[in-house]
Amino acid sequence: MRSLSHKLILAASGVLLASCTTSLSPERTTFTEEMAVGQTPTEWSQKGSSHGQALSSLLALSSDKKLNKHVDAVLANNISLRQSVLDLQKAELELDKASGTLWPTLTFNSQADRQRVKSTQGSSYQNSVGGDLTVQWEADLWGKLSDRAYASDRTLRASAHDLLAARASLAAQAMRNWVQLTALEKLANLDRSRISSLRNTEQIISDQFTRGIGELSDLEAARSATANAQSDLADRTVQIDQLKRQMQVAASQMPNTHFKTGSLLPNVKLPKGAMPATTLGRRPDLLAAYERAAAADLQHKASYKDLLPTFSVNFTASDQSASLADLLNGGPAWRLLGSLSAPILDGGNRRLTAKQADLDAARLWLSYRQTLLTAVMEVENGLQNETILRKREQILTRALNHSQSNYEQYERRYRDGLTDIVTLLSAERDAFAARQAVVNIRSSRMQNRVDLAVAFGIGL
């Protein structure tokens, strides 16, 4: 009877192990890695950076020392970036925890006992000292523990790429803010120049009105234009102060308005782009998305392997004696236990968990695909913007020359009484609007070059 039970156990174990081989290939959803990485472009459709410069770092975009000093301050002190560093350190600890499951665990327990025993001869004391050492180890038969350790390693790589992406994004934002602040201050100076010019115009009208040549309505129109220009300057001043505070907070400084940039709009170099395969292969946000999806794939495999049997070994050595010195004299008693366990009925929880892990992996591969498409779009948009903004800057520069010449002519004609004040103020407004347009388009072009460098995957 005993031999029959042994045969039944061995037969059941054989059937169980044989059925496990069919579970080593987990079921997958319709969206996988092969679909996520496919259909990448071989070349860019836009050719806007053919005359660009090969740059090794975002800091090489500009030779402005004050700008680069501000970027260094942001990278060194930004609170969000420091939090990202802590996230990376946390991911390193998670990897250490996952790797530790591959090793045996060692546990030691000790106990000491002292009893008082009464007898006819009197009382006596009995001492007892004991201890046991337990070693537990789960054999990684199917690579389940290794899969989870590798998944933690890839998650750590994703966190490292996230940190690189965060540093590049912060540096780029600091550069854009610097360009924008410089442009706003130049626009504010233009507003002050316009106010001064309008006041000169008021004086001309007032002198003519005193001589009985001009009209009171002309003077009122000039004063109205001056008031509107002063309102524009006040609004511009608020924008400048708020942007200064934003830039100081980014560098972890107390926000105030004591922040100065250079007087000239910084010249940002046009970065030279690489082929799509090179560009996409060095973008940290794309690399992070890939590593995170690959980690989810490994977690899915490990979850599926939870359906398979597990084999573990437990070794326990124990001893007990009246004193600590005699604890190991006779050699400890020990027990070695090997166990094989397999889930049979659990309400389908393990299989559902594996299916959820599969869906998580598919979602992250979709996220990677979206990041890839966005990366390609950012490069194409940046290249196209460089071409369009360059052409617009040339056109607006010509328009500025024409409007300035037109204003000077109308000013002379008004002094001679050959035109009215409305025409003069309109010409003056057009001339200053043309100057502002040139500053704005120049600022947009420099900021776009920063965005293009980030899109090309140029880091720090």
Coordinates of C-alpha atoms in Angstrom, one line a residue:
M1 CA 0.0 0.0 0.0
R2 CA 2.9 2.3 0.9
S3 CA 4.6 1.7 -2.5
L4 CA 1.3 2.4 -4.3
S5 CA 1.0 5.8 -2.6
H6 CA 4.6 6.6 -3.5
K7 CA 3.9 5.8 -7.1
L8 CA 0.8 8.0 -7.1
I9 CA 2.8 11.0 -5.7
L10 CA 5.5 10.5 -8.3
A11 CA 3.0 10.2 -11.1
A12 CA 1.2 13.4 -10.0
S13 CA 4.5 15.2 -9.7
G14 CA 5.5 14.1 -13.2
V15 CA 2.1 15.2 -14.7
L16 CA 2.4 18.5 -12.9
L17 CA 6.0 19.2 -14.1
A18 CA 5.1 18.2 -17.6
S19 CA 2.2 20.6 -17.7
C20 CA 4.4 23.4 -16.5
T21 CA 6.4 23.5 -19.7
T22 CA 3.3 24.7 -21.5
S23 CA 3.1 27.7 -19.1
L24 CA 6.6 29.0 -19.8
S25 CA 5.3 30.9 -22.9
P26 CA 3.0 33.6 -21.5
E27 CA 0.0 34.9 -23.4
R28 CA 0.5 38.3 -24.9
T29 CA -1.9 41.0 -26.0
T30 CA -2.0 42.5 -29.5
F31 CA 0.4 45.3 -28.8
T32 CA 4.0 44.2 -28.2
E33 CA 7.6 45.5 -28.4
E34 CA 7.9 44.6 -32.1
M35 CA 4.9 46.8 -32.9
A36 CA 6.1 49.7 -30.7
V37 CA 9.6 50.1 -32.2
G38 CA 8.6 49.5 -35.9
Q39 CA 8.0 52.1 -38.6
T40 CA 10.6 54.7 -37.5
P41 CA 11.8 57.2 -40.1
T42 CA 15.1 56.8 -41.9
E43 CA 15.5 60.6 -42.5
W44 CA 13.9 63.8 -41.6
S45 CA 11.5 65.4 -44.0
Q46 CA 12.6 68.9 -43.0
K47 CA 16.1 70.1 -43.7
G48 CA 16.3 73.2 -41.5
S49 CA 19.6 72.3 -39.7
S50 CA 21.9 71.6 -42.7
H51 CA 23.9 74.7 -41.7
G52 CA 23.9 73.9 -38.0
Q53 CA 26.8 73.3 -35.7
A54 CA 27.7 69.9 -34.1
L55 CA 27.3 70.5 -30.3
S56 CA 28.4 68.2 -27.5
S57 CA 26.2 69.9 -24.8
L58 CA 23.3 72.2 -24.3
L59 CA 25.6 74.7 -22.6
A60 CA 27.5 75.0 -25.9
L61 CA 24.4 76.6 -27.5
S62 CA 25.5 80.0 -26.2
S63 CA 28.7 81.7 -25.3
D64 CA 26.9 84.1 -22.9
K65 CA 28.7 83.6 -19.6
K66 CA 25.9 85.0 -17.5
L67 CA 23.4 82.8 -19.2
N68 CA 25.5 79.6 -18.6
K69 CA 26.1 80.7 -15.0
H70 CA 22.3 80.9 -14.4
V71 CA 21.9 77.4 -16.0
D72 CA 24.5 76.0 -13.7
A73 CA 22.8 77.5 -10.7
V74 CA 19.5 75.9 -11.7
L75 CA 21.1 72.5 -12.2
A76 CA 22.8 72.6 -8.9
N77 CA 20.0 73.9 -6.7
N78 CA 16.6 73.1 -8.4
I79 CA 14.4 71.3 -5.9
S80 CA 12.5 69.1 -8.4
L81 CA 15.9 67.9 -9.8
R82 CA 17.1 67.0 -6.3
Q83 CA 13.9 65.0 -5.8
S84 CA 14.6 63.2 -9.0
V85 CA 18.0 62.2 -7.6
L86 CA 16.2 60.8 -4.5
D87 CA 13.9 58.8 -6.8
L88 CA 17.0 57.4 -8.5
Q89 CA 18.5 56.4 -5.2
K90 CA 15.2 54.8 -4.2
A91 CA 15.2 52.7 -7.4
E92 CA 18.7 51.6 -6.6
L93 CA 17.4 50.3 -3.2
E94 CA 14.6 48.5 -5.0
L95 CA 17.1 46.7 -7.2
D96 CA 19.1 45.6 -4.1
K97 CA 15.9 44.3 -2.6
A98 CA 15.0 42.3 -5.7
S99 CA 18.5 40.9 -6.1
G100 CA 18.4 39.8 -2.5
T101 CA 15.7 37.3 -3.2
L102 CA 18.1 35.2 -5.2
W103 CA 20.2 34.5 -2.1
P104 CA 19.4 32.3 1.0
T105 CA 18.1 33.9 4.1
L106 CA 19.8 33.1 7.4
T107 CA 18.0 33.5 10.7
F108 CA 19.3 32.8 14.2
N109 CA 17.1 32.5 17.3
S110 CA 18.3 32.1 20.9
Q111 CA 16.6 31.5 24.2
A112 CA 17.7 31.3 27.8
D113 CA 15.7 29.8 30.7
R114 CA 16.2 29.6 34.5
Q115 CA 13.8 27.6 36.7
R116 CA 13.6 27.2 40.5
V117 CA 12.8 23.6 41.5
K118 CA 11.6 22.7 45.0
S119 CA 12.3 19.3 46.6
T120 CA 12.6 17.7 50.0
Q121 CA 16.2 18.7 50.2
G122 CA 15.4 22.3 49.4
S123 CA 15.3 24.5 46.3
S124 CA 17.6 24.3 43.3
Y125 CA 18.0 26.2 40.1
Q126 CA 18.1 24.8 36.6
N127 CA 19.6 26.8 33.7
S128 CA 18.9 26.1 30.0
V129 CA 20.4 27.8 27.0
G130 CA 19.4 27.0 23.5
G131 CA 19.7 28.3 19.9
D132 CA 18.7 27.4 16.4
L133 CA 20.0 28.5 13.0
T134 CA 17.7 28.4 10.0
V135 CA 18.6 28.7 6.4
Q136 CA 15.9 29.2 3.8
W137 CA 16.4 29.2 0.1
E138 CA 14.0 29.2 -2.9
A139 CA 15.5 27.6 -6.0
D140 CA 14.9 29.8 -9.1
L141 CA 13.9 26.9 -11.3
W142 CA 12.0 28.9 -13.9
G143 CA 14.0 32.2 -13.7
K144 CA 11.1 34.0 -11.9
L145 CA 13.2 35.7 -9.3
S146 CA 15.8 36.6 -11.9
D147 CA 13.1 38.2 -14.1
R148 CA 12.0 40.4 -11.2
A149 CA 15.6 41.3 -10.4
Y150 CA 16.2 42.2 -14.1
A151 CA 13.0 44.2 -14.1
S152 CA 14.2 46.2 -11.1
D153 CA 17.5 46.8 -13.0
R154 CA 15.7 48.1 -16.0
T155 CA 13.5 50.3 -13.8
L156 CA 16.7 51.7 -12.3
R157 CA 18.0 52.4 -15.8
A158 CA 14.7 54.2 -16.6
S159 CA 15.1 56.3 -13.5
A160 CA 18.6 57.2 -14.6
H161 CA 17.4 58.3 -18.0
D162 CA 14.5 60.2 -16.4
L163 CA 17.1 62.2 -14.4
L164 CA 19.1 63.0 -17.5
A165 CA 15.9 64.1 -19.2
A166 CA 14.9 66.2 -16.3
R167 CA 18.3 67.9 -16.3
A168 CA 18.1 68.6 -20.0
S169 CA 14.6 69.9 -19.7
L170 CA 15.5 72.2 -16.8
A171 CA 18.6 73.6 -18.6
A172 CA 16.5 74.2 -21.7
Q173 CA 13.8 76.0 -19.7
A174 CA 16.4 78.1 -18.0
M175 CA 17.8 79.2 -21.4
R176 CA 14.4 79.9 -22.8
N177 CA 13.5 82.0 -19.8
W178 CA 16.7 83.9 -20.1
V179 CA 16.0 84.7 -23.8
Q180 CA 12.4 85.6 -23.0
L181 CA 13.4 87.9 -20.1
T182 CA 16.1 89.7 -22.2
A183 CA 13.5 90.2 -25.0
L184 CA 10.9 91.5 -22.5
E185 CA 13.4 94.0 -21.1
K186 CA 14.3 95.2 -24.7
L187 CA 10.5 95.6 -25.3
A188 CA 10.2 97.6 -22.1
N189 CA 13.0 99.8 -23.3
L190 CA 11.2 100.3 -26.6
D191 CA 8.1 101.2 -24.6
R192 CA 10.1 103.9 -22.8
S193 CA 11.5 105.2 -26.0
R194 CA 8.0 105.4 -27.5
I195 CA 6.8 107.3 -24.4
S196 CA 9.7 109.7 -24.8
S197 CA 8.9 110.1 -28.5
L198 CA 5.2 110.7 -27.8
R199 CA 6.1 113.3 -25.3
N200 CA 8.3 115.0 -27.8
T201 CA 5.3 114.9 -30.2
E202 CA 3.1 116.4 -27.5
Q203 CA 5.6 119.2 -27.2
I204 CA 5.6 119.9 -30.9
I205 CA 1.8 120.0 -30.9
S206 CA 1.7 122.2 -27.8
D207 CA 4.2 124.7 -29.4
Q208 CA 2.1 124.8 -32.6
F209 CA -1.1 125.2 -30.6
T210 CA 0.5 128.1 -28.7
R211 CA 1.3 129.8 -32.0
G212 CA -2.2 129.2 -33.2
I213 CA -1.4 126.6 -35.8
G214 CA -2.4 123.3 -34.2
E215 CA -5.7 122.0 -32.9
L216 CA -6.6 121.1 -29.3
S217 CA -7.9 117.7 -30.5
D218 CA -4.4 117.0 -31.8
L219 CA -2.9 117.5 -28.4
E220 CA -5.6 115.3 -26.8
A221 CA -4.9 112.5 -29.3
A222 CA -1.2 112.7 -28.5
R223 CA -1.8 112.5 -24.8
S224 CA -4.1 109.5 -25.3
A225 CA -1.4 107.7 -27.3
T226 CA 1.1 108.5 -24.5
A227 CA -1.2 107.1 -21.8
N228 CA -1.7 103.9 -23.8
A229 CA 2.1 103.5 -24.1
Q230 CA 2.5 103.9 -20.4
S231 CA -0.1 101.2 -19.8
D232 CA 1.8 98.9 -22.1
L233 CA 5.0 99.6 -20.2
A234 CA 3.3 98.8 -16.8
D235 CA 1.9 95.5 -18.1
R236 CA 5.4 94.6 -19.5
T237 CA 7.0 95.5 -16.1
V238 CA 4.7 93.0 -14.4
Q239 CA 5.6 90.3 -16.9
I240 CA 9.3 90.9 -16.3
D241 CA 9.0 90.8 -12.5
Q242 CA 7.0 87.6 -12.5
L243 CA 9.4 85.9 -14.9
K244 CA 12.4 87.0 -12.7
R245 CA 10.7 85.4 -9.7
Q246 CA 10.0 82.2 -11.7
M247 CA 13.7 82.0 -12.7
Q248 CA 14.9 82.6 -9.1
V249 CA 12.6 79.8 -7.8
A250 CA 13.9 77.5 -10.4
A251 CA 17.4 78.1 -8.9
S252 CA 16.0 77.6 -5.4
Q253 CA 16.5 81.2 -4.5
M254 CA 14.1 83.5 -2.7
P255 CA 11.9 85.2 -5.3
N256 CA 12.4 89.0 -5.8
T257 CA 13.1 91.3 -8.7
H258 CA 16.8 91.7 -8.1
F259 CA 17.8 89.7 -11.2
K260 CA 19.7 91.0 -14.2
T261 CA 20.4 89.6 -17.6
G262 CA 22.6 90.9 -20.3
S263 CA 21.6 94.0 -22.4
L264 CA 21.8 92.0 -25.7
L265 CA 19.6 89.2 -26.8
P266 CA 21.8 86.1 -26.6
N267 CA 22.7 84.4 -29.8
V268 CA 21.8 80.7 -29.7
K269 CA 23.6 78.5 -32.1
L270 CA 21.7 76.4 -34.6
P271 CA 22.3 72.7 -33.6
K272 CA 23.1 70.3 -36.3
G273 CA 20.9 67.2 -36.3
A274 CA 21.8 63.6 -36.7
M275 CA 20.0 60.9 -38.5
P276 CA 16.7 59.7 -36.9
A277 CA 18.2 56.5 -35.6
T278 CA 21.0 58.3 -33.8
T279 CA 18.7 61.1 -32.5
L280 CA 16.1 58.8 -31.2
G281 CA 18.7 56.5 -29.7
R282 CA 20.1 59.2 -27.5
R283 CA 16.9 60.9 -26.3
P284 CA 16.7 60.1 -22.5
D285 CA 12.9 60.4 -22.4
L286 CA 12.6 57.7 -25.1
L287 CA 15.2 55.5 -23.5
A288 CA 13.4 55.8 -20.2
A289 CA 10.1 54.8 -21.8
Y290 CA 11.7 51.8 -23.5
E291 CA 13.4 50.6 -20.3
R292 CA 10.1 50.9 -18.3
A293 CA 8.2 48.9 -20.9
A294 CA 10.9 46.3 -21.0
A295 CA 10.7 46.0 -17.2
A296 CA 7.0 45.5 -17.4
D297 CA 7.6 42.7 -19.9
L298 CA 9.8 41.0 -17.4
Q299 CA 7.3 41.5 -14.6
H300 CA 4.7 39.9 -16.8
K301 CA 6.9 36.9 -17.4
A302 CA 7.5 36.6 -13.7
S303 CA 3.8 36.8 -12.9
Y304 CA 3.1 34.1 -15.3
K305 CA 5.8 31.9 -13.7
D306 CA 4.0 32.3 -10.4
L307 CA 1.6 29.7 -11.9
L308 CA 4.5 27.1 -11.8
P309 CA 5.7 25.0 -8.8
T310 CA 8.3 26.4 -6.5
F311 CA 11.0 24.4 -4.8
S312 CA 12.5 25.6 -1.5
V313 CA 15.0 24.2 0.9
N314 CA 14.9 24.7 4.7
F315 CA 17.9 23.8 6.9
T316 CA 17.6 24.1 10.7
A317 CA 20.3 23.4 13.2
S318 CA 19.5 23.6 16.9
D319 CA 21.0 22.8 20.3
Q320 CA 20.3 23.2 24.0
S321 CA 22.4 22.8 27.1
A322 CA 22.7 24.0 30.7
S323 CA 25.4 26.6 29.9
L324 CA 26.5 28.7 27.0
A325 CA 30.0 27.1 27.0
D326 CA 28.5 23.6 26.5
L327 CA 26.0 24.7 23.8
L328 CA 27.8 23.1 20.8
N329 CA 29.9 20.4 22.6
G330 CA 27.8 17.5 21.5
G331 CA 27.0 18.8 18.0
P332 CA 23.7 20.4 17.2
A333 CA 20.6 18.6 16.0
W334 CA 19.7 19.5 12.4
R335 CA 17.0 19.0 9.9
L336 CA 17.0 19.4 6.1
L337 CA 13.6 19.9 4.4
G338 CA 13.0 20.2 0.7
S339 CA 9.5 21.2 -0.4
L340 CA 7.8 21.4 -3.8
S341 CA 4.6 23.4 -3.9
A342 CA 2.3 24.3 -6.8
P343 CA -0.9 26.3 -6.9
I344 CA -3.9 24.2 -7.8
L345 CA -7.0 26.2 -6.9
D346 CA -6.8 29.8 -6.0
G347 CA -9.9 31.2 -7.7
G348 CA -7.8 32.2 -10.8
N349 CA -6.0 35.0 -8.9
R350 CA -2.5 34.2 -10.1
R351 CA -3.7 33.9 -13.7
L352 CA -5.6 37.2 -13.4
T353 CA -2.5 38.9 -11.9
A354 CA -0.5 37.6 -14.9
K355 CA -3.1 39.0 -17.3
Q356 CA -3.0 42.4 -15.5
A357 CA 0.8 42.4 -15.8
D358 CA 0.4 41.7 -19.5
L359 CA -2.0 44.6 -19.9
D360 CA 0.4 46.9 -18.0
A361 CA 3.2 45.9 -20.4
A362 CA 1.0 46.6 -23.4
R363 CA 0.1 50.0 -22.0
L364 CA 3.7 50.9 -21.4
W365 CA 4.7 49.8 -24.9
L366 CA 1.9 52.0 -26.2
S367 CA 3.3 54.8 -24.0
Y368 CA 6.7 54.2 -25.6
R369 CA 5.2 54.4 -29.1
Q370 CA 3.6 57.7 -28.2
T371 CA 6.9 59.0 -26.9
L372 CA 8.5 58.0 -30.1
L373 CA 5.9 59.7 -32.3
T374 CA 6.2 62.8 -30.1
A375 CA 10.0 62.8 -30.4
V376 CA 9.8 62.7 -34.2
M377 CA 7.1 65.4 -34.3
E378 CA 9.3 67.7 -32.0
V379 CA 12.3 67.4 -34.4
E380 CA 10.2 68.0 -37.5
N381 CA 8.5 71.0 -35.9
G382 CA 11.7 72.4 -34.7
L383 CA 13.4 72.1 -38.1
Q384 CA 10.4 73.7 -39.9
N385 CA 10.2 76.5 -37.3
E386 CA 13.8 77.4 -37.9
T387 CA 13.2 77.8 -41.6
I388 CA 10.0 79.8 -41.2
L389 CA 11.3 82.0 -38.4
R390 CA 14.4 82.8 -40.3
K391 CA 12.4 84.0 -43.3
R392 CA 10.0 85.9 -41.1
E393 CA 12.8 87.7 -39.3
Q394 CA 14.2 88.8 -42.7
I395 CA 10.8 90.1 -43.8
L396 CA 10.2 91.9 -40.5
T397 CA 13.6 93.5 -40.6
R398 CA 12.8 94.9 -44.0
A399 CA 9.4 96.1 -42.8
L400 CA 11.1 97.8 -39.8
N401 CA 13.3 99.8 -42.2
H402 CA 10.4 100.9 -44.3
S403 CA 8.2 101.8 -41.3
Q404 CA 11.0 103.8 -39.7
S405 CA 11.6 105.7 -42.9
N406 CA 7.9 106.3 -43.3
Y407 CA 7.6 107.7 -39.7
E408 CA 10.5 110.1 -40.3
Q409 CA 8.9 111.4 -43.4
Y410 CA 5.5 112.0 -41.7
E411 CA 7.2 113.7 -38.8
R412 CA 8.9 116.2 -41.2
R413 CA 5.6 116.7 -43.1
Y414 CA 3.7 117.3 -39.8
R415 CA 6.2 120.0 -38.8
D416 CA 5.6 121.7 -42.1
G417 CA 1.8 121.4 -41.7
L418 CA 1.4 119.0 -44.6
T419 CA -0.3 116.1 -42.7
D420 CA -2.5 115.6 -39.6
I421 CA -1.7 114.3 -36.2
V422 CA -3.6 111.0 -36.7
T423 CA -1.4 110.1 -39.6
L424 CA 1.7 110.9 -37.7
L425 CA 0.7 108.9 -34.6
S426 CA -0.3 106.0 -36.8
A427 CA 3.1 106.1 -38.5
E428 CA 4.9 106.3 -35.2
R429 CA 2.9 103.4 -33.8
D430 CA 3.7 101.3 -36.8
A431 CA 7.4 102.0 -36.5
F432 CA 7.6 100.9 -32.8
A433 CA 5.3 97.9 -33.6
A434 CA 7.8 96.8 -36.2
R435 CA 10.7 97.1 -33.8
Q436 CA 8.8 95.0 -31.2
A437 CA 8.0 92.4 -33.9
V438 CA 11.7 92.0 -34.8
V439 CA 12.6 91.5 -31.1
N440 CA 9.8 89.0 -30.7
I441 CA 10.6 87.0 -33.8
R442 CA 14.3 87.0 -32.8
S443 CA 13.4 85.7 -29.3
S444 CA 11.1 83.0 -30.8
R445 CA 13.9 81.9 -33.1
M446 CA 16.5 81.6 -30.3
Q447 CA 14.0 79.7 -28.1
N448 CA 13.2 77.3 -30.9
R449 CA 16.9 76.5 -31.3
V450 CA 17.0 75.5 -27.7
D451 CA 13.9 73.3 -28.2
L452 CA 15.5 71.8 -31.3
A453 CA 18.7 70.9 -29.4
V454 CA 16.6 69.0 -26.8
A455 CA 14.6 67.3 -29.6
F456 CA 17.9 66.2 -31.1
G457 CA 18.8 64.5 -27.8
I458 CA 21.7 66.8 -27.0
G459 CA 22.2 66.5 -23.3
L460 CA 24.5 68.1 -20.7

